C-alpha atoms as one frame of an Amber mdcrd trajectory, in Angstrom:
protein
 109.664  62.644  89.467 108.450  60.267  86.747 110.572  59.469  83.715 108.714
  61.661  81.218 108.910  64.693  83.518 112.605  63.969  84.056 113.307  63.869
  80.314 111.365  67.097  79.790 113.276  68.805  82.625 116.617  67.703  81.158
 115.538  69.038  77.756 114.526  72.427  79.201 117.776  72.604  81.177 119.826
  71.833  78.058 118.044  74.493  76.035 118.418  76.978  78.872 122.161  76.333
  79.139 122.647  76.466  75.375 120.563  79.526  74.650 120.980  81.480  77.848
 117.269  81.564  78.671 114.519  79.195  79.767 111.694  78.363  77.367 108.370
  80.005  78.126 104.855  79.285  76.887 103.919  82.300  74.710 100.196  81.774
  75.322  97.434  82.117  72.712  98.443  83.609  69.387  97.468  87.237  68.916
  97.435  87.029  65.108  96.597  84.654  62.275  98.592  81.429  62.222  99.064
  81.270  58.466  97.983  77.630  58.541  96.456  75.925  55.540  98.474  77.699
  52.875 100.392  75.902  50.129 104.164  75.664  50.324 106.107  78.409  48.626
 107.746  77.661  45.302 105.184  75.195  43.925 105.026  74.677  40.190 101.834
  75.569  38.335 100.802  71.897  38.185 101.505  71.407  41.884  99.479  74.510
  42.710  96.586  73.242  40.572  96.761  69.910  42.428  96.683  71.731  45.787
  93.680  73.857  44.785  91.763  70.839  43.494  92.387  68.992  46.748  91.257
  72.013  48.741  88.083  72.268  46.663  87.279  68.571  47.151  88.043  68.724
  50.885  85.621  71.634  51.379  82.862  70.196  49.166  79.505  69.388  50.786
  78.492  65.873  49.691  75.019  64.519  49.038  73.933  60.890  48.730  74.622
  60.781  44.989  78.211  61.834  45.712  78.695  59.060  48.276  77.240  60.317
  51.562  75.954  57.546  53.790  74.382  55.272  54.686  75.663  56.592  58.018
  77.807  59.685  58.451  79.302  62.150  60.919  79.131  65.205  58.648  78.640
  65.884  54.954  81.974  67.661  54.409  85.587  67.009  55.396  86.192  70.739
  55.669  83.233  71.140  58.036  84.955  69.146  60.769  88.492  70.303  59.945
  87.830  74.032  59.803  89.778  75.990  62.436  91.926  78.042  62.214  91.685
  77.257  58.483  90.461  74.457  56.234  92.404  71.386  57.321  92.409  72.305
  61.018  90.202  71.154  63.882  86.691  71.931  65.181  85.155  75.310  64.371
  83.518  77.472  67.041  80.020  76.361  65.995  79.540  72.613  65.637  78.222
  71.908  62.090  77.016  68.434  63.086  73.913  69.936  64.723  72.534  71.290
  61.452  73.756  68.279  59.475  71.606  65.935  61.578  68.408  67.203  59.905
  69.772  68.598  56.626  67.867  67.667  53.441  64.987  66.284  55.488  66.982
  63.782  57.571  65.249  62.693  60.780  68.179  62.193  63.138  68.236  63.081
  66.818  71.282  65.011  68.021  73.115  62.801  70.556  73.423  64.300  74.034
  77.231  64.502  73.763  77.021  67.061  70.934  76.261  70.736  71.512  76.149
  73.806  69.243  79.218  75.384  70.827  81.014  72.148  71.664  83.624  70.291
  69.615  82.938  68.102  66.627  82.980  64.529  67.890  83.467  61.147  66.291
  82.424  57.997  68.138  84.425  54.795  68.247  83.257  51.515  69.767  85.600
  50.033  72.388  84.274  46.507  71.830  82.268  44.951  69.052  78.621  45.293
  70.111  77.525  42.407  72.339  81.057  40.996  72.713  84.322  41.652  74.510
  86.285  41.594  71.258  88.265  44.833  70.713  86.757  47.031  68.024  87.961
  50.634  67.722  85.904  51.241  64.576  84.041  54.462  63.836  80.298  54.414
  64.438  78.424  56.888  62.222  76.343  59.332  64.236  73.588  59.877  61.693
  71.613  57.972  59.067  70.606  59.260  55.635  67.066  57.895  56.192  64.462
  60.547  55.426  66.728  62.704  53.278  65.213  63.932  50.026  68.089  62.324
  48.098  67.834  58.943  49.891  64.378  57.733  48.904  63.587  54.309  50.317
  66.347  54.262  52.958  65.003  53.089  56.323  68.290  52.484  58.149  67.738
  53.576  61.776  70.120  55.919  63.535  72.195  54.296  66.276  70.737  55.057
  69.721  73.779  56.366  71.557  71.692  56.913  74.704  71.195  53.144  75.028
  73.211  52.232  78.174  74.669  49.175  76.424  76.111  51.479  73.764  76.789
  54.530  75.952  79.185  52.492  78.090  81.035  51.207  75.047  82.003  54.415
  73.247  84.926  56.813  73.265  85.222  60.147  71.507  87.699  61.665  69.091
  87.849  65.276  67.948  89.213  66.280  64.529  92.978  66.404  64.388  94.547
  68.979  62.047  95.760  67.541  58.742  98.143  70.358  57.800 101.218  68.865
  56.156  99.785  65.347  56.007 100.937  64.980  52.406 104.506  65.738  53.450
 104.332  63.078  56.164 102.908  60.578  53.670 105.811  61.215  51.292 108.509
  60.254  53.836 109.940  56.855  52.772 109.456  53.990  55.214 113.239  53.482
  55.180 113.755  57.007  56.522 111.357  56.402  59.397 113.155  53.174  60.301
 116.541  54.887  60.094 115.401  57.661  62.427 114.032  55.088  64.844 117.385
  53.280  64.975 119.629  56.373  65.069 121.450  57.277  68.304 120.304  54.027
  69.880 122.717  54.171  72.836 121.738  57.720  73.812 118.058  56.864  73.538
 118.432  53.808  75.754 120.293  55.873  78.352 117.378  58.312  78.541 114.699
  55.628  78.498 113.436  56.625  75.055 112.060  53.804  72.947 109.281  52.996
  70.549 108.237  50.952  67.548 106.613  51.455  64.201 103.044  50.316  63.600
 102.920  48.166  60.469  99.669  48.044  58.503  98.648  44.412  58.051  97.067
  44.616  54.600  99.976  46.232  52.750 102.996  46.053  55.070 103.574  49.819
  55.097 104.346  51.855  58.205 101.403  53.609  59.829 101.554  57.385  60.142
  97.995  58.643  60.602  94.844  58.070  62.597  94.637  56.931  66.192  98.024
  55.470  67.173  99.189  55.390  63.543  96.643  52.762  62.521  96.698  53.804
  58.877  99.412  54.774  56.409  97.257  57.114  54.269
C-alpha cells in the first residue's frame, strides 16, 4: 500500500471509530447545490460589491472592452458556469460559437467539441526551445471581427505536430469562495503549515508554500498556486 493510500485508510478508520460508522460516497447530488450565492449577513455595501462583481464576471466583452488580440472566450462566466456562475464548464461548450462570433474567422481546434468541456491550452515549453513555459496560449484571434478592423493576427494552428506535442489542457476550476481564500493573511498560512509538525512528520505529511517572485506574497490560485490573486 502506498503512503497516500495508507494515510487515507488511517483517516477513514479514525472517523469510523470516532463516529461509529464508515464514510460513504453519497453519489451525485439530487438537488441544487446552492453554490454561487453571497454569504449571509452581508452589509448593503458588501452586497452591492458582490452584485457588481457578479455582473462584471458574467459580462460578454467585445474588443473595445479589452477582448483580444487572442482569447479563449469572451466572458469569464461563460467558462465558469456550472452549477452556477463561478463554477466549471457548462453542458454546452460556449467556445464553439465564440470562435466565429462577430465575424471572426477562427477554426475550432479538434480538441474542442460542442458537448465537451471548456479547455484552455498551456505550452509545456517555449516554442522551438526546451525552456519550460507553462503560459496560456489563446485559442482564437480577433482577426475578422467587426469590432477589430485591420487586425490580421493569425490563429495558432494547434494541429501543427510541433505544437500539438507541446500542449497540455486545463478545464475551468470553480472560483466559489476565492475572495475568502485571498483574504487569509500570509502569516496564517505559514502558521498552519508549521503547526503540529511532529505529527505531520510521523505521517509523512509535508509541503511548502509557493512564493510569487514579483511581490513576495504566497501563491493561492492557478495551477500549483502560481498566483496570489
